[in-house]
PDB file of C-alpha atoms and ligand atoms in Angstrom:
ATOM      1  CA  UNK A1229       3.126  26.680  -1.685  1.00  0.00           C
ATOM      2  CA  UNK A1230       0.428  26.594   0.891  1.00  0.00           C
ATOM      3  CA  UNK A1231       2.211  25.942   4.764  1.00  0.00           C
ATOM      4  CA  UNK A1232       0.488  24.297   7.259  1.00  0.00           C
ATOM      5  CA  UNK A1233       1.039  23.816  11.238  1.00  0.00           C
ATOM      6  CA  UNK A1234       0.436  20.994  12.529  1.00  0.00           C
ATOM      7  CA  UNK A1235       2.314  21.564  16.036  1.00  0.00           C
ATOM      8  CA  UNK A1236       0.567  20.726  19.105  1.00  0.00           C
ATOM      9  CA  UNK A1237      -1.543  18.106  17.000  1.00  0.00           C
ATOM     10  CA  UNK A1238      -1.405  14.215  16.826  1.00  0.00           C
ATOM     11  CA  UNK A1239      -1.560  12.194  13.752  1.00  0.00           C
ATOM     12  CA  UNK A1240      -2.234   8.491  13.870  1.00  0.00           C
ATOM     13  CA  UNK A1241      -0.967   6.483  11.203  1.00  0.00           C
ATOM     14  CA  UNK A1242      -1.707   2.577  10.654  1.00  0.00           C
ATOM     15  CA  UNK A1243      -0.076   0.709   9.306  1.00  0.00           C
ATOM     16  CA  UNK A1244       3.040   3.597   8.612  1.00  0.00           C
ATOM     17  CA  UNK A1245       6.240   1.636   8.910  1.00  0.00           C
ATOM     18  CA  UNK A1246       5.533   1.538   5.069  1.00  0.00           C
ATOM     19  CA  UNK A1247       5.017   2.731   1.156  1.00  0.00           C
ATOM     20  CA  UNK A1248       1.946   5.474   1.672  1.00  0.00           C
ATOM     21  CA  UNK A1249       1.537   5.332   5.528  1.00  0.00           C
ATOM     22  CA  UNK A1250       5.546   5.907   6.120  1.00  0.00           C
ATOM     23  CA  UNK A1251       5.429   8.776   3.563  1.00  0.00           C
ATOM     24  CA  UNK A1252       1.839   9.929   5.302  1.00  0.00           C
ATOM     25  CA  UNK A1253       3.606  10.208   8.487  1.00  0.00           C
ATOM     26  CA  UNK A1254       7.162  11.929   6.951  1.00  0.00           C
ATOM     27  CA  UNK A1255       4.235  14.523   5.983  1.00  0.00           C
ATOM     28  CA  UNK A1256       2.866  15.050   9.228  1.00  0.00           C
ATOM     29  CA  UNK A1257       6.557  15.426  10.517  1.00  0.00           C
ATOM     30  CA  UNK A1258       7.555  17.919   8.165  1.00  0.00           C
ATOM     31  CA  UNK A1259       4.205  19.772   9.040  1.00  0.00           C
ATOM     32  CA  UNK A1260       5.110  19.627  13.013  1.00  0.00           C
ATOM     33  CA  UNK A1261       2.586  17.567  14.404  1.00  0.00           C
ATOM     34  CA  UNK A1262       3.369  14.712  16.860  1.00  0.00           C
ATOM     35  CA  UNK A1263       2.929  11.127  15.043  1.00  0.00           C
ATOM     36  CA  UNK A1264       2.373   6.964  15.835  1.00  0.00           C
ATOM     37  CA  UNK A1265       3.126   4.588  13.627  1.00  0.00           C
ATOM     38  CA  UNK A1266       2.218   0.732  14.200  1.00  0.00           C
ATOM     39  CA  UNK A1267       2.716  -2.800  12.311  1.00  0.00           C
ATOM     40  CA  UNK A1268       3.604  -5.618  12.359  1.00  0.00           C
ATOM     41  CA  UNK A1269       6.769  -6.633  11.536  1.00  0.00           C
ATOM     42  CA  UNK A1270       9.111  -5.178  14.760  1.00  0.00           C
ATOM     43  CA  UNK A1271      12.782  -5.028  12.415  1.00  0.00           C
ATOM     44  CA  UNK A1272      10.103  -2.680   9.935  1.00  0.00           C
ATOM     45  CA  UNK A1273       8.947  -1.320  11.766  1.00  0.00           C
ATOM     46  CA  UNK A1274      12.012  -0.114  14.094  1.00  0.00           C
ATOM     47  CA  UNK A1275      13.850   1.130  10.524  1.00  0.00           C
ATOM     48  CA  UNK A1276      10.828   3.398   9.767  1.00  0.00           C
ATOM     49  CA  UNK A1277      10.926   5.039  13.568  1.00  0.00           C
ATOM     50  CA  UNK A1278      14.939   5.081  12.840  1.00  0.00           C
ATOM     51  CA  UNK A1279      14.727   6.896   9.377  1.00  0.00           C
ATOM     52  CA  UNK A1280      12.514   9.013  10.986  1.00  0.00           C
ATOM     53  CA  UNK A1281      13.909  10.027  14.204  1.00  0.00           C
ATOM     54  CA  UNK A1282      16.598  10.820  11.357  1.00  0.00           C
ATOM     55  CA  UNK A1283      15.003  13.164   9.150  1.00  0.00           C
ATOM     56  CA  UNK A1284      13.816  14.488  12.614  1.00  0.00           C
ATOM     57  CA  UNK A1285      15.315  14.340  15.625  1.00  0.00           C
ATOM     58  CA  UNK A1286      13.324  16.436  17.462  1.00  0.00           C
ATOM     59  CA  UNK A1287      10.073  15.161  16.293  1.00  0.00           C
ATOM     60  CA  UNK A1288       7.937  13.529  18.197  1.00  0.00           C
ATOM     61  CA  UNK A1289       7.229  10.391  17.537  1.00  0.00           C
ATOM     62  CA  UNK A1290       6.121   7.341  18.636  1.00  0.00           C
ATOM     63  CA  UNK A1291       6.303   4.146  16.402  1.00  0.00           C
ATOM     64  CA  UNK A1292       3.890   0.292  18.688  1.00  0.00           C
ATOM     65  CA  UNK A1293       3.995  -3.206  17.189  1.00  0.00           C
ATOM     66  CA  UNK A1294       0.213  -3.407  16.312  1.00  0.00           C
ATOM     67  CA  UNK A1295      -2.362  -5.880  14.034  1.00  0.00           C
ATOM     68  CA  UNK A1296      -5.015  -3.685  13.041  1.00  0.00           C
ATOM     69  CA  UNK A1297      -6.797  -7.139  13.342  1.00  0.00           C
ATOM     70  CA  UNK A1298      -6.205  -7.970  16.733  1.00  0.00           C
ATOM     71  CA  UNK A1299      -8.745  -5.971  18.933  1.00  0.00           C
ATOM     72  CA  UNK A1300      -6.235  -5.908  22.407  1.00  0.00           C
ATOM     73  CA  UNK A1301      -3.055  -4.506  19.882  1.00  0.00           C
ATOM     74  CA  UNK A1302      -5.395  -1.742  18.891  1.00  0.00           C
ATOM     75  CA  UNK A1303      -6.880  -1.089  22.253  1.00  0.00           C
ATOM     76  CA  UNK A1304      -3.108  -1.497  23.511  1.00  0.00           C
ATOM     77  CA  UNK A1305      -1.367   0.651  20.808  1.00  0.00           C
ATOM     78  CA  UNK A1306      -4.201   3.607  21.504  1.00  0.00           C
ATOM     79  CA  UNK A1307      -3.960   3.346  25.224  1.00  0.00           C
ATOM     80  CA  UNK A1308       0.075   4.458  24.543  1.00  0.00           C
ATOM     81  CA  UNK A1309      -0.660   6.954  22.378  1.00  0.00           C
ATOM     82  CA  UNK A1310      -2.589   8.493  24.506  1.00  0.00           C
ATOM     83  CA  UNK A1311      -0.213   8.236  27.200  1.00  0.00           C
ATOM     84  CA  UNK A1312       2.626   9.651  25.139  1.00  0.00           C
ATOM     85  CA  UNK A1313      -0.032  12.277  23.285  1.00  0.00           C
ATOM     86  CA  UNK A1314      -3.514  12.730  25.179  1.00  0.00           C
ATOM     87  CA  UNK A1315      -5.519  13.416  22.068  1.00  0.00           C
ATOM     88  CA  UNK A1316      -5.600  12.746  18.385  1.00  0.00           C
ATOM     89  CA  UNK A1317      -6.207  14.990  15.622  1.00  0.00           C
ATOM     90  CA  UNK A1318      -6.298  13.024  12.818  1.00  0.00           C
ATOM     91  CA  UNK A1319      -6.404   9.147  11.693  1.00  0.00           C
ATOM     92  CA  UNK A1320      -5.177   7.583   9.118  1.00  0.00           C
ATOM     93  CA  UNK A1321      -6.914   4.546   8.196  1.00  0.00           C
ATOM     94  CA  UNK A1322      -4.249   2.822   5.893  1.00  0.00           C
ATOM     95  CA  UNK A1323      -2.482  -0.742   6.929  1.00  0.00           C
ATOM     96  CA  UNK A1324      -3.652  -3.878   4.921  1.00  0.00           C
ATOM     97  CA  UNK A1325      -2.417  -5.094   1.250  1.00  0.00           C
ATOM     98  CA  UNK A1326      -4.183  -6.293  -1.478  1.00  0.00           C
ATOM     99  CA  UNK A1327      -5.457 -10.152  -2.493  1.00  0.00           C
ATOM    100  CA  UNK A1328      -4.320 -11.277  -5.871  1.00  0.00           C
ATOM    101  CA  UNK A1329      -7.262 -14.120  -6.705  1.00  0.00           C
ATOM    102  CA  UNK A1330     -10.044 -14.632  -9.506  1.00  0.00           C
ATOM    103  CA  UNK A1331     -13.477 -16.211  -7.932  1.00  0.00           C
ATOM    104  CA  UNK A1332     -13.009 -19.786  -9.422  1.00  0.00           C
ATOM    105  CA  UNK A1333      -9.873 -19.440  -6.628  1.00  0.00           C
ATOM    106  CA  UNK A1334     -10.784 -17.524  -4.026  1.00  0.00           C
ATOM    107  CA  UNK A1335     -12.197 -20.425  -1.478  1.00  0.00           C
ATOM    108  CA  UNK A1336     -14.417 -19.076   1.514  1.00  0.00           C
ATOM    109  CA  UNK A1337     -11.543 -18.752   4.050  1.00  0.00           C
ATOM    110  CA  UNK A1338      -9.856 -16.251   1.678  1.00  0.00           C
ATOM    111  CA  UNK A1339     -13.595 -14.885   1.365  1.00  0.00           C
ATOM    112  CA  UNK A1340     -13.244 -14.016   5.099  1.00  0.00           C
ATOM    113  CA  UNK A1341      -9.892 -12.756   5.390  1.00  0.00           C
ATOM    114  CA  UNK A1342      -9.950 -10.407   2.771  1.00  0.00           C
ATOM    115  CA  UNK A1343     -12.860  -8.996   3.543  1.00  0.00           C
ATOM    116  CA  UNK A1344     -11.948  -9.461   7.679  1.00  0.00           C
ATOM    117  CA  UNK A1345      -8.832  -7.021   6.832  1.00  0.00           C
ATOM    118  CA  UNK A1346     -10.810  -4.195   4.439  1.00  0.00           C
ATOM    119  CA  UNK A1347     -13.409  -3.563   7.531  1.00  0.00           C
ATOM    120  CA  UNK A1348     -11.512  -3.810  10.665  1.00  0.00           C
ATOM    121  CA  UNK A1349      -9.028  -2.491   9.617  1.00  0.00           C
ATOM    122  CA  UNK A1350     -10.784   0.418  10.103  1.00  0.00           C
ATOM    123  CA  UNK A1351     -13.621  -0.453  12.040  1.00  0.00           C
ATOM    124  CA  UNK A1352     -11.406  -1.118  15.371  1.00  0.00           C
ATOM    125  CA  UNK A1353      -8.870   1.393  14.366  1.00  0.00           C
ATOM    126  CA  UNK A1354     -11.897   3.754  14.773  1.00  0.00           C
ATOM    127  CA  UNK A1355     -13.311   2.972  17.294  1.00  0.00           C
ATOM    128  CA  UNK A1356     -10.450   2.553  19.596  1.00  0.00           C
ATOM    129  CA  UNK A1357      -8.981   6.526  18.761  1.00  0.00           C
ATOM    130  CA  UNK A1358     -12.700   7.912  19.099  1.00  0.00           C
ATOM    131  CA  UNK A1359     -12.603   9.019  22.693  1.00  0.00           C
ATOM    132  CA  UNK A1360      -9.133  10.803  21.998  1.00  0.00           C
ATOM    133  CA  UNK A1361     -10.142  12.649  19.011  1.00  0.00           C
ATOM    134  CA  UNK A1362      -9.902  16.335  19.679  1.00  0.00           C
ATOM    135  CA  UNK A1363     -11.221  19.678  18.229  1.00  0.00           C
ATOM    136  CA  UNK A1364     -12.480  18.660  14.388  1.00  0.00           C
ATOM    137  CA  UNK A1365     -10.071  16.485  13.867  1.00  0.00           C
ATOM    138  CA  UNK A1366     -10.508  13.756  10.556  1.00  0.00           C
ATOM    139  CA  UNK A1367     -10.115   9.983   9.618  1.00  0.00           C
ATOM    140  CA  UNK A1368      -8.703   9.286   6.561  1.00  0.00           C
ATOM    141  CA  UNK A1369      -9.022   6.021   5.112  1.00  0.00           C
ATOM    142  CA  UNK A1370      -6.645   4.739   2.470  1.00  0.00           C
ATOM    143  CA  UNK A1371      -9.235   2.733  -0.382  1.00  0.00           C
ATOM    144  CA  UNK A1372      -8.809   1.604  -3.806  1.00  0.00           C
ATOM    145  CA  UNK A1373      -9.890   2.152  -7.037  1.00  0.00           C
ATOM    146  CA  UNK A1374     -11.360  -0.549  -6.828  1.00  0.00           C
ATOM    147  CA  UNK A1375     -13.433   0.340  -5.599  1.00  0.00           C
ATOM    148  CA  UNK A1376     -15.791   1.926  -8.348  1.00  0.00           C
ATOM    149  CA  UNK A1377     -13.655  -0.240 -11.145  1.00  0.00           C
ATOM    150  CA  UNK A1378     -13.901  -4.062  -9.626  1.00  0.00           C
ATOM    151  CA  UNK A1379     -10.799  -6.283 -11.411  1.00  0.00           C
ATOM    152  CA  UNK A1380     -11.698  -9.182 -11.920  1.00  0.00           C
ATOM    153  CA  UNK A1381      -8.245 -11.249 -10.463  1.00  0.00           C
ATOM    154  CA  UNK A1382      -9.269  -9.196  -7.800  1.00  0.00           C
ATOM    155  CA  UNK A1383     -12.365 -10.138  -6.534  1.00  0.00           C
ATOM    156  CA  UNK A1384     -12.617 -10.224  -3.710  1.00  0.00           C
ATOM    157  CA  UNK A1385     -10.748  -7.397  -2.599  1.00  0.00           C
ATOM    158  CA  UNK A1386     -12.326  -5.113  -5.144  1.00  0.00           C
ATOM    159  CA  UNK A1387     -16.434  -5.940  -3.509  1.00  0.00           C
ATOM    160  CA  UNK A1388     -15.103  -5.813   0.296  1.00  0.00           C
ATOM    161  CA  UNK A1389     -13.331  -2.083  -1.308  1.00  0.00           C
ATOM    162  CA  UNK A1390     -17.016  -0.640  -2.329  1.00  0.00           C
ATOM    163  CA  UNK A1391     -18.349  -1.883   0.613  1.00  0.00           C
ATOM    164  CA  UNK A1392     -15.396   0.212   2.022  1.00  0.00           C
ATOM    165  CA  UNK A1393     -17.169   3.038   0.482  1.00  0.00           C
ATOM    166  CA  UNK A1394     -19.968   3.139   1.453  1.00  0.00           C
ATOM    167  CA  UNK A1395     -18.708   2.365   5.595  1.00  0.00           C
ATOM    168  CA  UNK A1396     -16.835   6.029   4.617  1.00  0.00           C
ATOM    169  CA  UNK A1397     -19.748   7.583   3.606  1.00  0.00           C
ATOM    170  CA  UNK A1398     -22.229   6.278   6.439  1.00  0.00           C
ATOM    171  CA  UNK A1399     -19.109   7.528   9.106  1.00  0.00           C
ATOM    172  CA  UNK A1400     -19.519  10.711   7.604  1.00  0.00           C
ATOM    173  CA  UNK A1401     -22.876  11.046   8.002  1.00  0.00           C
ATOM    174  CA  UNK A1402     -23.121   9.775  11.292  1.00  0.00           C
ATOM    175  CA  UNK A1403     -19.864  10.915  12.956  1.00  0.00           C
ATOM    176  CA  UNK A1404     -20.526  14.524  11.323  1.00  0.00           C
ATOM    177  CA  UNK A1405     -22.298  15.970  14.378  1.00  0.00           C
ATOM    178  CA  UNK A1406     -19.758  15.197  16.425  1.00  0.00           C
ATOM    179  CA  UNK A1407     -17.372  17.805  14.195  1.00  0.00           C
ATOM    180  CA  UNK A1408     -15.284  14.366  13.136  1.00  0.00           C
ATOM    181  CA  UNK A1409     -14.939  14.374   9.039  1.00  0.00           C
ATOM    182  CA  UNK A1410     -14.245  11.230   7.159  1.00  0.00           C
ATOM    183  CA  UNK A1411     -13.152  10.753   3.935  1.00  0.00           C
ATOM    184  CA  UNK A1412     -10.821   8.325   1.933  1.00  0.00           C
ATOM    185  CA  UNK A1413      -8.430   8.296  -1.252  1.00  0.00           C
ATOM    186  CA  UNK A1414      -9.139   6.165  -3.957  1.00  0.00           C
ATOM    187  CA  UNK A1415      -5.260   5.079  -4.911  1.00  0.00           C
ATOM    188  CA  UNK A1416      -4.706   3.444  -8.890  1.00  0.00           C
ATOM    189  CA  UNK A1417      -1.272   1.477  -8.216  1.00  0.00           C
ATOM    190  CA  UNK A1418       0.662   3.131  -6.364  1.00  0.00           C
ATOM    191  CA  UNK A1419       4.783   2.375  -5.909  1.00  0.00           C
ATOM    192  CA  UNK A1420       5.083   0.891  -2.028  1.00  0.00           C
ATOM    193  CA  UNK A1421       5.886  -2.472  -0.352  1.00  0.00           C
ATOM    194  CA  UNK A1422       3.936  -4.770  -1.827  1.00  0.00           C
ATOM    195  CA  UNK A1423       4.850  -4.072  -5.253  1.00  0.00           C
ATOM    196  CA  UNK A1424       8.622  -4.539  -4.692  1.00  0.00           C
ATOM    197  CA  UNK A1425       7.698  -7.746  -2.990  1.00  0.00           C
ATOM    198  CA  UNK A1426       5.108  -8.562  -6.103  1.00  0.00           C
ATOM    199  CA  UNK A1427       8.655  -7.213  -8.515  1.00  0.00           C
ATOM    200  CA  UNK A1428      11.124  -9.677  -6.118  1.00  0.00           C
ATOM    201  CA  UNK A1429       8.687 -12.337  -7.031  1.00  0.00           C
ATOM    202  CA  UNK A1430       8.354 -11.664 -10.633  1.00  0.00           C
ATOM    203  CA  UNK A1431      12.124 -11.902 -11.051  1.00  0.00           C
ATOM    204  CA  UNK A1432      12.202 -15.295  -8.852  1.00  0.00           C
ATOM    205  CA  UNK A1433      10.012 -16.792 -11.459  1.00  0.00           C
ATOM    206  CA  UNK A1434      10.951 -14.839 -15.015  1.00  0.00           C
ATOM    207  CA  UNK A1435      15.037 -15.612 -17.061  1.00  0.00           C
ATOM    208  CA  UNK A1436      14.015 -11.632 -18.518  1.00  0.00           C
ATOM    209  CA  UNK A1437      15.113  -9.287 -15.667  1.00  0.00           C
ATOM    210  CA  UNK A1438      14.380  -5.094 -16.035  1.00  0.00           C
ATOM    211  CA  UNK A1439      14.779  -3.495 -13.632  1.00  0.00           C
ATOM    212  CA  UNK A1440      11.989  -1.450 -11.193  1.00  0.00           C
ATOM    213  CA  UNK A1441      11.777   0.909 -14.063  1.00  0.00           C
ATOM    214  CA  UNK A1442      10.835  -0.926 -17.140  1.00  0.00           C
ATOM    215  CA  UNK A1443       8.806  -3.299 -15.075  1.00  0.00           C
ATOM    216  CA  UNK A1444       6.482  -0.696 -13.658  1.00  0.00           C
ATOM    217  CA  UNK A1445       6.777   1.619 -16.766  1.00  0.00           C
ATOM    218  CA  UNK A1446       5.643  -1.346 -18.840  1.00  0.00           C
ATOM    219  CA  UNK A1447       3.227  -2.610 -16.486  1.00  0.00           C
ATOM    220  CA  UNK A1448       2.117   1.306 -16.665  1.00  0.00           C
ATOM    221  CA  UNK A1449       1.579   1.248 -20.476  1.00  0.00           C
ATOM    222  CA  UNK A1450      -0.345  -2.774 -20.341  1.00  0.00           C
ATOM    223  CA  UNK A1451      -2.820  -1.267 -17.863  1.00  0.00           C
ATOM    224  CA  UNK A1452      -3.381   2.048 -20.296  1.00  0.00           C
ATOM    225  CA  UNK A1453      -2.097   4.466 -16.627  1.00  0.00           C
ATOM    226  CA  UNK A1454      -2.882   7.766 -18.150  1.00  0.00           C
ATOM    227  CA  UNK A1455       0.134   9.236 -17.158  1.00  0.00           C
ATOM    228  CA  UNK A1456       1.772   6.041 -17.822  1.00  0.00           C
ATOM    229  CA  UNK A1457       3.213   5.119 -14.100  1.00  0.00           C
ATOM    230  CA  UNK A1458       2.624   3.987 -11.025  1.00  0.00           C
ATOM    231  CA  UNK A1459       2.069   6.620  -7.784  1.00  0.00           C
ATOM    232  CA  UNK A1460       5.076   7.188  -5.521  1.00  0.00           C
ATOM    233  CA  UNK A1461       3.703   7.085  -2.330  1.00  0.00           C
ATOM    234  CA  UNK A1462       4.051  10.941  -1.569  1.00  0.00           C
ATOM    235  CA  UNK A1463       1.428  11.498  -4.388  1.00  0.00           C
ATOM    236  CA  UNK A1464      -0.452   9.236  -2.238  1.00  0.00           C
ATOM    237  CA  UNK A1465       0.400  10.965   0.955  1.00  0.00           C
ATOM    238  CA  UNK A1466      -0.426  14.132   0.166  1.00  0.00           C
ATOM    239  CA  UNK A1467      -3.793  13.712  -0.691  1.00  0.00           C
ATOM    240  CA  UNK A1468      -4.319  11.756   2.810  1.00  0.00           C
ATOM    241  CA  UNK A1469      -2.841  14.967   3.988  1.00  0.00           C
ATOM    242  CA  UNK A1470      -4.718  17.080   2.510  1.00  0.00           C
ATOM    243  CA  UNK A1471      -8.039  14.867   3.531  1.00  0.00           C
ATOM    244  CA  UNK A1472      -6.880  14.480   7.697  1.00  0.00           C
ATOM    245  CA  UNK A1473      -5.906  18.892   8.069  1.00  0.00           C
ATOM    246  CA  UNK A1474      -8.462  21.680   7.388  1.00  0.00           C
ATOM    247  CA  UNK A1475      -7.082  22.753   4.442  1.00  0.00           C
ATOM    248  CA  UNK A1476     -10.908  20.295   3.657  1.00  0.00           C
ATOM    249  CA  UNK A1477     -12.556  21.282   6.533  1.00  0.00           C
ATOM    250  CA  UNK A1478     -15.741  21.333   4.056  1.00  0.00           C
ATOM    251  CA  UNK A1479     -15.433  17.661   2.870  1.00  0.00           C
ATOM    252  CA  UNK A1480     -16.573  14.046   4.491  1.00  0.00           C
ATOM    253  CA  UNK A1481     -18.189  11.235   3.244  1.00  0.00           C
ATOM    254  CA  UNK A1482     -16.044  12.291   0.011  1.00  0.00           C
ATOM    255  CA  UNK A1483     -13.189  10.865  -1.567  1.00  0.00           C
ATOM    256  CA  UNK A1484     -10.370  11.557  -3.567  1.00  0.00           C
ATOM    257  CA  UNK A1485      -8.568   9.667  -7.269  1.00  0.00           C
ATOM    258  CA  UNK A1486      -5.251   9.025  -7.067  1.00  0.00           C
ATOM    259  CA  UNK A1487      -4.898   7.493  -9.624  1.00  0.00           C
ATOM    260  CA  UNK A1488      -2.872   8.372 -12.543  1.00  0.00           C
ATOM    261  CA  UNK A1489      -6.740   8.970 -14.623  1.00  0.00           C
ATOM    262  CA  UNK A1490      -6.676   4.790 -14.204  1.00  0.00           C
ATOM    263  CA  UNK A1491     -10.294   5.930 -13.613  1.00  0.00           C
ATOM    264  CA  UNK A1492     -12.967   4.793 -16.836  1.00  0.00           C
ATOM    265  CA  UNK A1493     -15.986   6.192 -15.204  1.00  0.00           C
ATOM    266  CA  UNK A1494     -16.360   9.920 -15.694  1.00  0.00           C
TER     267      UNK A1494
HETATM  268  P1  NDP B 259       3.466  -1.773   2.643  1.00  0.00           P
HETATM  269  O1  NDP B 259       3.166  -2.907   1.497  1.00  0.00           O
HETATM  270  O2  NDP B 259       4.330  -0.613   1.859  1.00  0.00           O
HETATM  271  O3  NDP B 259       2.916  -0.923   3.252  1.00  0.00           O
HETATM  272  C1  NDP B 259       1.829  -1.347   4.265  1.00  0.00           C
HETATM  273  C2  NDP B 259       1.579  -1.179   5.718  1.00  0.00           C
HETATM  274  O4  NDP B 259       0.634  -1.630   6.318  1.00  0.00           O
HETATM  275  C3  NDP B 259       3.965  -1.990   6.295  1.00  0.00           C
HETATM  276  O5  NDP B 259       3.765  -0.529   6.884  1.00  0.00           O
HETATM  277  C4  NDP B 259       2.491  -3.092   6.876  1.00  0.00           C
HETATM  278  O6  NDP B 259       3.580  -3.693   7.644  1.00  0.00           O
HETATM  279  C5  NDP B 259       1.198  -2.233   7.259  1.00  0.00           C
HETATM  280  N1  NDP B 259       0.132  -2.967   7.388  1.00  0.00           N
HETATM  281  C6  NDP B 259      -0.410  -4.621   6.599  1.00  0.00           C
HETATM  282  N2  NDP B 259      -1.444  -5.471   7.232  1.00  0.00           N
HETATM  283  C7  NDP B 259      -1.755  -5.003   8.826  1.00  0.00           C
HETATM  284  C8  NDP B 259      -1.727  -5.407   9.899  1.00  0.00           C
HETATM  285  N3  NDP B 259      -2.995  -6.085   9.548  1.00  0.00           N
HETATM  286  N4  NDP B 259      -1.655  -4.409  10.976  1.00  0.00           N
HETATM  287  C9  NDP B 259      -0.844  -3.872  10.632  1.00  0.00           C
HETATM  288  N5  NDP B 259      -0.479  -3.226  10.037  1.00  0.00           N
HETATM  289  C10 NDP B 259      -0.388  -3.716   8.653  1.00  0.00           C
HETATM  290  O7  NDP B 259       1.707  -1.093   0.777  1.00  0.00           O
HETATM  291  P2  NDP B 259       1.426  -0.132   0.968  1.00  0.00           P
HETATM  292  O8  NDP B 259       1.811   1.681   0.694  1.00  0.00           O
HETATM  293  O9  NDP B 259       0.348  -0.092  -0.725  1.00  0.00           O
HETATM  294  O10 NDP B 259       0.353   0.582   1.551  1.00  0.00           O
HETATM  295  C11 NDP B 259      -0.717   0.880   1.837  1.00  0.00           C
HETATM  296  C12 NDP B 259      -2.790   0.578   1.453  1.00  0.00           C
HETATM  297  O11 NDP B 259      -2.981   0.931   0.088  1.00  0.00           O
HETATM  298  C13 NDP B 259      -2.687  -0.826   1.750  1.00  0.00           C
HETATM  299  O12 NDP B 259      -3.918  -0.612   3.081  1.00  0.00           O
HETATM  300  C14 NDP B 259      -2.760  -1.359   0.630  1.00  0.00           C
HETATM  301  O13 NDP B 259      -3.810  -2.559   0.480  1.00  0.00           O
HETATM  302  C15 NDP B 259      -3.948   0.135   0.124  1.00  0.00           C
HETATM  303  N6  NDP B 259      -3.231   0.137  -1.223  1.00  0.00           N
HETATM  304  C16 NDP B 259      -2.452  -0.111  -2.224  1.00  0.00           C
HETATM  305  C17 NDP B 259      -2.325  -0.042  -2.897  1.00  0.00           C
HETATM  306  C18 NDP B 259      -0.959   0.044  -4.515  1.00  0.00           C
HETATM  307  O14 NDP B 259      -1.129  -0.207  -5.839  1.00  0.00           O
HETATM  308  N7  NDP B 259      -0.071   0.376  -3.531  1.00  0.00           N
HETATM  309  C19 NDP B 259      -3.408   0.102  -4.321  1.00  0.00           C
HETATM  310  C20 NDP B 259      -4.790   0.176  -3.738  1.00  0.00           C
HETATM  311  C21 NDP B 259      -4.701   0.112  -2.091  1.00  0.00           C
HETATM  312  P3  NDP B 259       3.774  -4.794   8.216  1.00  0.00           P
HETATM  313  O15 NDP B 259       3.612  -6.108   7.397  1.00  0.00           O
HETATM  314  O16 NDP B 259       4.621  -5.083   9.054  1.00  0.00           O
HETATM  315  O17 NDP B 259       2.237  -5.097   9.680  1.00  0.00           O
END
């Protein structure tokens, strides 16, 4: 296994209090990096901070409440990171969630909310942390396979995800002269907080009470995911880690598919 020592390096993970972001923060801490995470829900953030501090008692860790859609909060988060760590080497734009709706039931406000979330969850943190990015740094965005393979039941999310693919490419080109790399991962379905909430809703709304394993396996089967299961947050985190570190030093404006073979294109 390749070992990489990130001591002296600083990683910022938006939405680090749950799912993919939390698993990514863990990986960075494991590699010796200082880590800053953010999220909106204070209790969720505190629980994540406590779990990470228990696993890595000596690790430099900052957890800060911040809504990535609020410019003032993002700037305040960036100021706290600057005060505590002085620099940033890796920015993971991960915060967010998907919206399940067809064209028929997506109103204008829902379209605006979704486009705002997908674009500004990248634009605001990138703008705020850019002046702190040091020595061949990297920005990695969590994107979805929906960018290339839209689903009609997630029309607004799919459309916004396609735009994010373009945004990542443009950022990569614009920032390359500063030696800042920008990449993304395209994920299919990954077990995480949002899927746990969908499972709980299913249990509330249905007489049938499958276990989490049965429910996810059935969904994977219905969706024809070749590897036959959902991905784990750790599997998405490993791809993010690769793109955020010098392991991928000659890769920019690109993306990695983490979908268990769900992508239908060659
Ligand atoms: P989780 O719900 O487990 O985690 C989402 C994280 O983002 C939480 O920490 C949440 O904390 C935070 N968050 C959400 N909105 C904001 C906001 N406005 N400002 C700051 N933090 C926010 O879900 P995932 O780990 O699955 O999601 C991670 C990313 O992966 C998301 O962008 C999601 O859209 C994307 N994705 C996930 C897929 C999947 O199958 N899991 C599929 C495709 C894409 P809090 O709510 O407290 O703010």
